[in-house]
mmCIF file of C-alpha atoms in Angstrom:
data_model
loop_
_atom_site.group_PDB
_atom_site.id
_atom_site.type_symbol
_atom_site.label_atom_id
_atom_site.label_comp_id
_atom_site.label_asym_id
_atom_site.label_seq_id
_atom_site.Cartn_x
_atom_site.Cartn_y
_atom_site.Cartn_z
ATOM 1 C CA MET Z 1 -18.728 -0.350 9.641
ATOM 2 C CA GLU Z 2 -15.671 -1.157 11.737
ATOM 3 C CA ILE Z 3 -12.492 -2.240 10.009
ATOM 4 C CA ASN Z 4 -9.635 -4.270 11.338
ATOM 5 C CA LYS Z 5 -6.110 -2.967 11.801
ATOM 6 C CA GLU Z 6 -4.798 -4.761 8.720
ATOM 7 C CA VAL Z 7 -7.348 -3.068 6.445
ATOM 8 C CA HIS Z 8 -6.621 0.317 8.030
ATOM 9 C CA SER Z 9 -2.867 -0.249 7.720
ATOM 10 C CA THR Z 10 -3.208 -1.326 4.086
ATOM 11 C CA VAL Z 11 -5.244 1.733 3.113
ATOM 12 C CA HIS Z 12 -2.922 4.037 5.064
ATOM 13 C CA HIS Z 13 0.089 2.567 3.225
ATOM 14 C CA LEU Z 14 -1.577 3.213 -0.148
ATOM 15 C CA ILE Z 15 -2.361 6.781 0.910
ATOM 16 C CA GLU Z 16 1.314 7.284 1.798
ATOM 17 C CA ARG Z 17 2.444 5.910 -1.578
ATOM 18 C CA CYS Z 18 -0.032 8.216 -3.342
ATOM 19 C CA LYS Z 19 1.222 11.170 -1.299
ATOM 20 C CA ASP Z 20 4.775 10.309 -2.318
ATOM 21 C CA GLY Z 21 3.717 10.143 -5.964
ATOM 22 C CA ALA Z 22 1.746 13.389 -5.806
ATOM 23 C CA LYS Z 23 4.692 15.188 -4.227
ATOM 24 C CA GLY Z 24 7.192 13.653 -6.646
ATOM 25 C CA TYR Z 25 5.124 14.538 -9.689
ATOM 26 C CA LYS Z 26 4.415 18.046 -8.389
ATOM 27 C CA THR Z 27 8.144 18.633 -7.899
ATOM 28 C CA ALA Z 28 8.898 17.193 -11.329
ATOM 29 C CA SER Z 29 6.226 19.319 -13.037
ATOM 30 C CA GLU Z 30 7.686 22.481 -11.499
ATOM 31 C CA ASP Z 31 11.302 21.722 -12.391
ATOM 32 C CA VAL Z 32 11.246 19.828 -15.684
ATOM 33 C CA GLU Z 33 11.731 21.907 -18.816
ATOM 34 C CA ASP Z 34 10.047 19.709 -21.423
ATOM 35 C CA GLN Z 35 6.468 20.960 -21.754
ATOM 36 C CA ASP Z 36 5.059 17.511 -22.554
ATOM 37 C CA LEU Z 37 6.527 16.102 -19.316
ATOM 38 C CA LYS Z 38 5.454 19.181 -17.337
ATOM 39 C CA ASP Z 39 1.840 18.604 -18.441
ATOM 40 C CA LEU Z 40 1.997 14.850 -17.874
ATOM 41 C CA PHE Z 41 3.498 15.200 -14.393
ATOM 42 C CA ARG Z 42 0.832 17.755 -13.422
ATOM 43 C CA LYS Z 43 -1.844 15.313 -14.606
ATOM 44 C CA TYR Z 44 -0.360 12.483 -12.525
ATOM 45 C CA ALA Z 45 0.001 14.725 -9.443
ATOM 46 C CA VAL Z 46 -3.706 15.605 -9.687
ATOM 47 C CA GLN Z 47 -4.577 11.935 -10.262
ATOM 48 C CA ARG Z 48 -2.719 10.925 -7.077
ATOM 49 C CA ASP Z 49 -4.388 13.699 -5.078
ATOM 50 C CA SER Z 50 -7.801 12.405 -6.131
ATOM 51 C CA MET Z 51 -6.766 8.839 -5.252
ATOM 52 C CA ILE Z 52 -5.726 10.048 -1.781
ATOM 53 C CA THR Z 53 -9.101 11.725 -1.317
ATOM 54 C CA GLU Z 54 -10.939 8.595 -2.443
ATOM 55 C CA LEU Z 55 -8.988 6.377 -0.023
ATOM 56 C CA GLN Z 56 -9.381 8.838 2.848
ATOM 57 C CA ASP Z 57 -13.126 8.941 2.169
ATOM 58 C CA GLN Z 58 -13.238 5.147 2.413
ATOM 59 C CA LEU Z 59 -11.439 5.230 5.765
ATOM 60 C CA HIS Z 60 -13.839 7.907 6.998
ATOM 61 C CA GLN Z 61 -16.867 5.823 5.973
ATOM 62 C CA MET Z 62 -15.387 2.973 8.001
ATOM 63 C CA GLY Z 63 -15.019 5.146 11.069
ATOM 64 C CA HIS Z 64 -11.344 6.009 10.761
ATOM 65 C CA THR Z 65 -9.298 9.001 9.716
ATOM 66 C CA ASP Z 66 -5.945 9.046 8.026
ATOM 67 C CA GLU Z 67 -3.327 10.494 10.321
ATOM 68 C CA GLU Z 68 -1.518 13.381 8.712
ATOM 69 C CA SER Z 69 1.723 12.235 10.316
ATOM 70 C CA SER Z 70 4.315 10.873 7.980
ATOM 71 C CA SER Z 71 4.983 7.198 7.641
ATOM 72 C CA ILE Z 72 7.988 5.413 9.090
ATOM 73 C CA GLU Z 73 9.522 5.645 5.645
ATOM 74 C CA GLY Z 74 9.560 9.436 5.832
ATOM 75 C CA THR Z 75 7.534 12.177 4.243
ATOM 76 C CA ILE Z 76 8.676 11.275 0.765
ATOM 77 C CA HIS Z 77 9.680 7.834 -0.351
ATOM 78 C CA ARG Z 78 13.376 7.295 -0.942
ATOM 79 C CA ALA Z 79 12.649 6.404 -4.552
ATOM 80 C CA TRP Z 80 11.600 9.980 -5.276
ATOM 81 C CA ILE Z 81 14.622 11.632 -3.623
ATOM 82 C CA ASP Z 82 16.925 11.105 -6.597
ATOM 83 C CA LEU Z 83 14.356 12.871 -8.757
ATOM 84 C CA LYS Z 84 15.695 16.266 -7.652
ATOM 85 C CA SER Z 85 19.212 15.517 -8.912
ATOM 86 C CA ALA Z 86 17.833 14.065 -12.139
ATOM 87 C CA LEU Z 87 15.810 17.241 -12.658
ATOM 88 C CA SER Z 88 18.832 19.447 -12.079
ATOM 89 C CA SER Z 89 20.748 17.438 -14.681
ATOM 90 C CA LYS Z 90 18.021 18.274 -17.226
ATOM 91 C CA ASP Z 91 18.407 14.734 -18.541
ATOM 92 C CA ARG Z 92 15.017 13.527 -19.817
ATOM 93 C CA VAL Z 93 15.991 9.847 -19.527
ATOM 94 C CA ARG Z 94 17.146 10.238 -15.891
ATOM 95 C CA VAL Z 95 13.991 12.142 -14.920
ATOM 96 C CA LEU Z 96 11.812 9.427 -16.442
ATOM 97 C CA GLU Z 97 13.920 6.687 -14.816
ATOM 98 C CA GLU Z 98 13.429 8.268 -11.380
ATOM 99 C CA CYS Z 99 9.685 8.668 -11.968
ATOM 100 C CA GLU Z 100 9.472 5.040 -13.043
ATOM 101 C CA ARG Z 101 11.351 3.958 -9.925
ATOM 102 C CA GLY Z 102 8.836 5.837 -7.770
ATOM 103 C CA GLU Z 103 6.020 4.166 -9.686
ATOM 104 C CA ASP Z 104 7.596 0.748 -9.051
ATOM 105 C CA TYR Z 105 6.947 1.251 -5.328
ATOM 106 C CA ALA Z 106 3.365 2.329 -5.937
ATOM 107 C CA VAL Z 107 2.642 -0.667 -8.197
ATOM 108 C CA LYS Z 108 4.140 -3.001 -5.580
ATOM 109 C CA ALA Z 109 2.048 -1.439 -2.791
ATOM 110 C CA TYR Z 110 -1.150 -1.859 -4.804
ATOM 111 C CA LYS Z 111 -0.329 -5.466 -5.753
ATOM 112 C CA GLU Z 112 0.258 -6.288 -2.080
ATOM 113 C CA ALA Z 113 -2.976 -4.536 -1.072
ATOM 114 C CA LEU Z 114 -4.968 -6.586 -3.572
ATOM 115 C CA GLU Z 115 -3.692 -9.789 -1.956
ATOM 116 C CA LYS Z 116 -5.309 -8.805 1.373
ATOM 117 C CA ASP Z 117 -8.795 -9.648 2.556
ATOM 118 C CA LEU Z 118 -10.537 -6.329 1.940
ATOM 119 C CA PRO Z 119 -14.200 -5.305 1.971
ATOM 120 C CA ALA Z 120 -15.612 -5.713 -1.550
ATOM 121 C CA HIS Z 121 -16.310 -2.028 -2.191
ATOM 122 C CA LEU Z 122 -12.813 -1.033 -1.024
ATOM 123 C CA LYS Z 123 -11.195 -3.789 -3.100
ATOM 124 C CA GLN Z 124 -13.015 -2.492 -6.180
ATOM 125 C CA ILE Z 125 -11.652 1.029 -5.614
ATOM 126 C CA ILE Z 126 -8.132 -0.297 -5.029
ATOM 127 C CA GLU Z 127 -8.352 -2.434 -8.192
ATOM 128 C CA GLN Z 128 -9.277 0.645 -10.255
ATOM 129 C CA GLN Z 129 -6.526 2.712 -8.665
ATOM 130 C CA TYR Z 130 -4.060 -0.118 -9.323
ATOM 131 C CA LYS Z 131 -4.985 -0.016 -13.017
ATOM 132 C CA ASP Z 132 -4.401 3.761 -13.051
ATOM 133 C CA VAL Z 133 -1.043 3.445 -11.273
ATOM 134 C CA LYS Z 134 0.050 0.582 -13.551
ATOM 135 C CA HIS Z 135 -0.970 2.606 -16.608
ATOM 136 C CA ALA Z 136 1.057 5.606 -15.371
ATOM 137 C CA HIS Z 137 4.038 3.354 -14.663
ATOM 138 C CA ASP Z 138 3.891 1.777 -18.120
ATOM 139 C CA HIS Z 139 3.442 5.163 -19.824
ATOM 140 C CA ILE Z 140 6.489 6.588 -17.998
ATOM 141 C CA ARG Z 141 8.502 3.490 -18.953
ATOM 142 C CA THR Z 142 7.474 3.846 -22.615
ATOM 143 C CA LEU Z 143 8.520 7.516 -22.604
ATOM 144 C CA ARG Z 144 11.829 6.563 -20.967
ATOM 145 C CA ASP Z 145 12.500 3.887 -23.586
ATOM 146 C CA ALA Z 146 11.664 6.349 -26.388
ATOM 147 C CA ALA Z 147 14.001 8.960 -24.859
ATOM 148 C CA LYS Z 148 16.807 6.391 -24.745
ATOM 149 C CA GLY Z 149 16.305 5.513 -28.389
#
């Protein structure tokens, strides 16, 4: 099944956001000291890796591959860059704020993707991934709010 450039571009953009999230969470899990966050960030890094695989499989089934080259936005989204300084500060609230900011970009990318005209099977996968990303975002926000309190 051949796909148009917009569908390919949309899926590629989601893959890039998931790569950013996987890398951000992997970095956070290695550097954060709180064991509960270390475990949570590992879980989210694995989740994003599986989402990448699922999206790449969809592209492959449609006769495309995902280029390994980085996006125009760089190899890691700007939202995740401040995570490193937050981690070095050992400030739980700052770490969670930076993770939430990264998740904001992922949620936005998924919302925009769902507004596009996508093949039904692909849209179903993206809807499920959106729910997972939104859940992660909301969970991080809840942890941040609790850490502030």
